[in-house]
PDB file of C-alpha atoms in Angstrom:
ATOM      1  CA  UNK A1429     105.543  49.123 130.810  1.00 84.00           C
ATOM      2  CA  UNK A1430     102.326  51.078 129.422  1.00 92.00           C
ATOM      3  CA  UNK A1431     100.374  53.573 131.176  1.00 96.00           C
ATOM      4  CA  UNK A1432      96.837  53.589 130.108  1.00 97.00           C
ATOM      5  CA  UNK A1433      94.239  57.006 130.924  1.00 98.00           C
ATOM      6  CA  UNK A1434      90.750  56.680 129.777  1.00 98.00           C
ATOM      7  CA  UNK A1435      88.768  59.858 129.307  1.00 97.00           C
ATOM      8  CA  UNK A1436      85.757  60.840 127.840  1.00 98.00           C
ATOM      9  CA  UNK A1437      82.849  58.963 129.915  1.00 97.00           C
ATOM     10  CA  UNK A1438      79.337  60.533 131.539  1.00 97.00           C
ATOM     11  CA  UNK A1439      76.063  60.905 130.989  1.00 98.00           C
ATOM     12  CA  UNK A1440      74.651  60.614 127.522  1.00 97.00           C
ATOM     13  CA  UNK A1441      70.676  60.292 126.923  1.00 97.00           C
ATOM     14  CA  UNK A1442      69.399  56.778 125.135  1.00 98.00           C
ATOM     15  CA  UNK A1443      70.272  57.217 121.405  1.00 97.00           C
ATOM     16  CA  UNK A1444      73.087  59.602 122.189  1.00 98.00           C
ATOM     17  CA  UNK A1445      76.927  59.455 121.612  1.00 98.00           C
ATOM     18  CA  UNK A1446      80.210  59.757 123.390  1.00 98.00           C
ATOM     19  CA  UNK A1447      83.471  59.111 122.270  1.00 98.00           C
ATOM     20  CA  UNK A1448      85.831  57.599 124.884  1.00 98.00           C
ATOM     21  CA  UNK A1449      89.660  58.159 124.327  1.00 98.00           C
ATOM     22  CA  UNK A1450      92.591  56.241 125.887  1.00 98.00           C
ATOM     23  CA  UNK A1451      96.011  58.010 126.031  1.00 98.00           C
ATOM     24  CA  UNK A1452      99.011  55.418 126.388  1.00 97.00           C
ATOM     25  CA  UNK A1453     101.987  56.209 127.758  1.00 95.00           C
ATOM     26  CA  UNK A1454     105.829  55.216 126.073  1.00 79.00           C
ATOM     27  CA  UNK A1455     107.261  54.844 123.111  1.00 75.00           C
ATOM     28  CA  UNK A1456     106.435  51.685 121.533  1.00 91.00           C
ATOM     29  CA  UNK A1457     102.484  52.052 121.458  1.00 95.00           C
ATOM     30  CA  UNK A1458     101.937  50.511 117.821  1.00 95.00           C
ATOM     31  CA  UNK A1459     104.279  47.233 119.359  1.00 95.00           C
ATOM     32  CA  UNK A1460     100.120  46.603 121.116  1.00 97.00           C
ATOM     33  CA  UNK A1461      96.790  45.300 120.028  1.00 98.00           C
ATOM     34  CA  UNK A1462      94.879  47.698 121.626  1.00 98.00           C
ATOM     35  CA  UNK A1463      90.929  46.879 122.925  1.00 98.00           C
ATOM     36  CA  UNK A1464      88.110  48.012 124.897  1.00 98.00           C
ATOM     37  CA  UNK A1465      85.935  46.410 127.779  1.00 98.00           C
ATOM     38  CA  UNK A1466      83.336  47.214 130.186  1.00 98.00           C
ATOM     39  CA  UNK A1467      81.632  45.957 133.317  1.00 98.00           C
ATOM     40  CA  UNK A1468      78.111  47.145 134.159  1.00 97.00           C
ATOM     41  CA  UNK A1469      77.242  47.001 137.944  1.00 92.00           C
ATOM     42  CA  UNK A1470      77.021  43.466 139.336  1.00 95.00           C
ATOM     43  CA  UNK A1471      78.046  41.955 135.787  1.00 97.00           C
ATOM     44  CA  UNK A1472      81.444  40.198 134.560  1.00 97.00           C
ATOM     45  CA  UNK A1473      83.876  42.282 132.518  1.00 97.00           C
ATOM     46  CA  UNK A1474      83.208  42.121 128.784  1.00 98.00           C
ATOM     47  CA  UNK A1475      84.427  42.588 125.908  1.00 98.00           C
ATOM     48  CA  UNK A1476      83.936  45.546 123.482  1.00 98.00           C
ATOM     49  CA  UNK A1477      86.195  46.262 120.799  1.00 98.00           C
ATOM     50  CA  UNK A1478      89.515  45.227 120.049  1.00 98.00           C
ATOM     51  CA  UNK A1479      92.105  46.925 117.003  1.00 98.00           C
ATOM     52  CA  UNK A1480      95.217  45.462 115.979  1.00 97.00           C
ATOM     53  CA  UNK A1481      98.680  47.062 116.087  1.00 97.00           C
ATOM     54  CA  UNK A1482      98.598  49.641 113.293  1.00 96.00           C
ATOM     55  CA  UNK A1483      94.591  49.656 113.024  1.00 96.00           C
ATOM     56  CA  UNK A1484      94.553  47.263 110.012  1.00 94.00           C
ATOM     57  CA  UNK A1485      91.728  45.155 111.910  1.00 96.00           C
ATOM     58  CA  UNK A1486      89.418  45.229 114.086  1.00 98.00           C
ATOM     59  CA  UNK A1487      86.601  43.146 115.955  1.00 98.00           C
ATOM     60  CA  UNK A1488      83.474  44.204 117.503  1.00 98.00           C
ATOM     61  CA  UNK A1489      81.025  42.220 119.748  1.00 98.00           C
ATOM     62  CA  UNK A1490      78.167  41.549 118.642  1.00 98.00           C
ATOM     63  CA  UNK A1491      76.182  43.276 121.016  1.00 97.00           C
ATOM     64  CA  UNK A1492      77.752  47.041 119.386  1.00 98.00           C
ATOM     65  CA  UNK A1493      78.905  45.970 116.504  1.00 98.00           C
ATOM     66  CA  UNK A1494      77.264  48.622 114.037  1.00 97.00           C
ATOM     67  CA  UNK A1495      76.981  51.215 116.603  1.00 98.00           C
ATOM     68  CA  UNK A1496      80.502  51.588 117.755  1.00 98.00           C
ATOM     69  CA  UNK A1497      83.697  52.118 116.222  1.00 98.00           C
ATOM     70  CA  UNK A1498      86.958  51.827 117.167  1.00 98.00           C
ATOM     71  CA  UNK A1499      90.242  53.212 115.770  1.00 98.00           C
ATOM     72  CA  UNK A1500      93.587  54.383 116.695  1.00 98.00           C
ATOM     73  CA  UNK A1501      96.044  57.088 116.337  1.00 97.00           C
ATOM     74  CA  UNK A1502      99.846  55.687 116.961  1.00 96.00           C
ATOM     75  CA  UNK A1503     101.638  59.304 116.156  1.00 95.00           C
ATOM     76  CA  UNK A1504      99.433  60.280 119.382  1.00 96.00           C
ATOM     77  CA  UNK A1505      99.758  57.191 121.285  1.00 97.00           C
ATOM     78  CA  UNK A1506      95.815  57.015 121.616  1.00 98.00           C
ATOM     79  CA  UNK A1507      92.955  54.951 121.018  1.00 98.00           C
ATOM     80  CA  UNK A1508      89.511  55.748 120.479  1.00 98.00           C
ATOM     81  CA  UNK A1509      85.688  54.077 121.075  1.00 98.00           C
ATOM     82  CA  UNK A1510      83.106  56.243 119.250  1.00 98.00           C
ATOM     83  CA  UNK A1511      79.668  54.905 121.042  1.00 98.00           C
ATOM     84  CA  UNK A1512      76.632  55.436 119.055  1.00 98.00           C
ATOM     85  CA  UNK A1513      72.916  54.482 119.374  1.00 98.00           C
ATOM     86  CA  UNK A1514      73.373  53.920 122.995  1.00 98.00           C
ATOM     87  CA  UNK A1515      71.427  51.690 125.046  1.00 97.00           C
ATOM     88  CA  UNK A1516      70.673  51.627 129.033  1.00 95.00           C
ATOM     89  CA  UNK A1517      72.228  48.597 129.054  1.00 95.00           C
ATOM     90  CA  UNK A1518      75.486  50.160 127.920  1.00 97.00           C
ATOM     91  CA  UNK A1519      76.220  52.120 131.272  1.00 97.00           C
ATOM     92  CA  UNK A1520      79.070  50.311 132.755  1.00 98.00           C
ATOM     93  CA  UNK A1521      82.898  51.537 133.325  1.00 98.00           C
ATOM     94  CA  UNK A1522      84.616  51.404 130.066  1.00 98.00           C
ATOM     95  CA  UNK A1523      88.175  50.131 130.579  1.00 98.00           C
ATOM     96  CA  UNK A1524      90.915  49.957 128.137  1.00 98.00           C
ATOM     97  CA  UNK A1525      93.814  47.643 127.786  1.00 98.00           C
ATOM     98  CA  UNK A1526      96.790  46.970 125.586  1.00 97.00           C
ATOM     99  CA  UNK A1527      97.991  43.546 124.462  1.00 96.00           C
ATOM    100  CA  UNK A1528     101.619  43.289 123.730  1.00 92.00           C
ATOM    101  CA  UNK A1529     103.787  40.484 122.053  1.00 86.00           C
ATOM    102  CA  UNK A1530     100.829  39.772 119.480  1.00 88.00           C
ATOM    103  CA  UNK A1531     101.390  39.413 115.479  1.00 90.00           C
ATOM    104  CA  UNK A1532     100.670  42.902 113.564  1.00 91.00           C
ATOM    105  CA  UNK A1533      97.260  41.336 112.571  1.00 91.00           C
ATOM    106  CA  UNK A1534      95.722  39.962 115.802  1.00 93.00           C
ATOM    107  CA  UNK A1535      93.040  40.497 117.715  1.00 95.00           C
ATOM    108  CA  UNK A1536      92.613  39.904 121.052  1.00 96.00           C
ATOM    109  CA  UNK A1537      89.076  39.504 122.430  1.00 96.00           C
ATOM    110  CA  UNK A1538      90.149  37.486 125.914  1.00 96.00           C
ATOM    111  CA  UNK A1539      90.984  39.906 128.952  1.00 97.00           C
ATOM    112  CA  UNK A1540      93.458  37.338 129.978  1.00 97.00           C
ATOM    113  CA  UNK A1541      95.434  37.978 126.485  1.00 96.00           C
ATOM    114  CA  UNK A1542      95.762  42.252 127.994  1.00 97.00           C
ATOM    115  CA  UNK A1543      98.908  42.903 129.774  1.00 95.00           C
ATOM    116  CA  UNK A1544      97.717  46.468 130.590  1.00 96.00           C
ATOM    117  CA  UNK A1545      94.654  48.481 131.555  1.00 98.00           C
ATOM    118  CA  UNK A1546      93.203  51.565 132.106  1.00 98.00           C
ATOM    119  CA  UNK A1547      91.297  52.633 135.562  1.00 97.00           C
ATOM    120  CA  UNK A1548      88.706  52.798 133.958  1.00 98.00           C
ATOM    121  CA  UNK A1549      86.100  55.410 132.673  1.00 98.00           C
ATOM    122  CA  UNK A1550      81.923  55.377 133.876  1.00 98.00           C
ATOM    123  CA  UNK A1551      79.712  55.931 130.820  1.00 98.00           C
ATOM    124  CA  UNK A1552      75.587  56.201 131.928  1.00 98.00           C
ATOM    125  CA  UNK A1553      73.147  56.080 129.654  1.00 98.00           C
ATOM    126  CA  UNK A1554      69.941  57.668 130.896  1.00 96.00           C
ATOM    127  CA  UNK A1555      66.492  56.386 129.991  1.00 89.00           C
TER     128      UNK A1555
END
């Protein structure tokens, strides 16, 4: 069982940056592929960002991919999403979730491959 708190979220000006963190909870954090979604209001869940067990990999969509980065830090059981160049259309509640029983290399872009997820965290970015 992981526990999974997003922080980090608000109100950020177009152009502007936030870094979202996600704190997991247990001892066996680098066992999961670790990734990051979002849903904007009246919009599917997408995804974000994914990183692979000991942050060897990782996989953006295309839609931030050279804006945001994301990375991990197993000794703290966290992972990160630094957001840059933000966009109106990336206001939305940034979730994240952990995939377990994946290969050390593997990334997960599917929400049905997470086993775990975060409440969630509201980013808005103001025009």
């Amino acid at each position: 069982q992981v526990q999974l708190v997003e922080s980090g979220g608000g109100l950020v000006q177009v152009g502007g940056s936030l870094v979202l963190s996600c704190a997991a909870s247990g001892r066996t954090f680098s066992s999961y592929a670790m990734g990051w979604f979002r849903q904007a209001p009246g919009k599917e869940r997408e995804f974000v960002a994914a990183i692979s067990r000991y942050g060897g990999t990782t996989y953006y969509a295309d839609s931030v991919k050279g804006r945001f980065t994301i990375s991990r830090d197993n000794a703290k059981n966290t992972v990160y999403l630094h957001m840059n160049s933000l966009k109106p259309e990336g206001t939305a509640v940034y979730y994240c979730a952990a995939a377990g029983a994946v290969s050390t290399y593997y990334l997960p872009t599917e929400s049905r491959e997470y086993h775990y997820w975060g409440q969630g965290t509201q980013v808005t970015v103001s025009s």
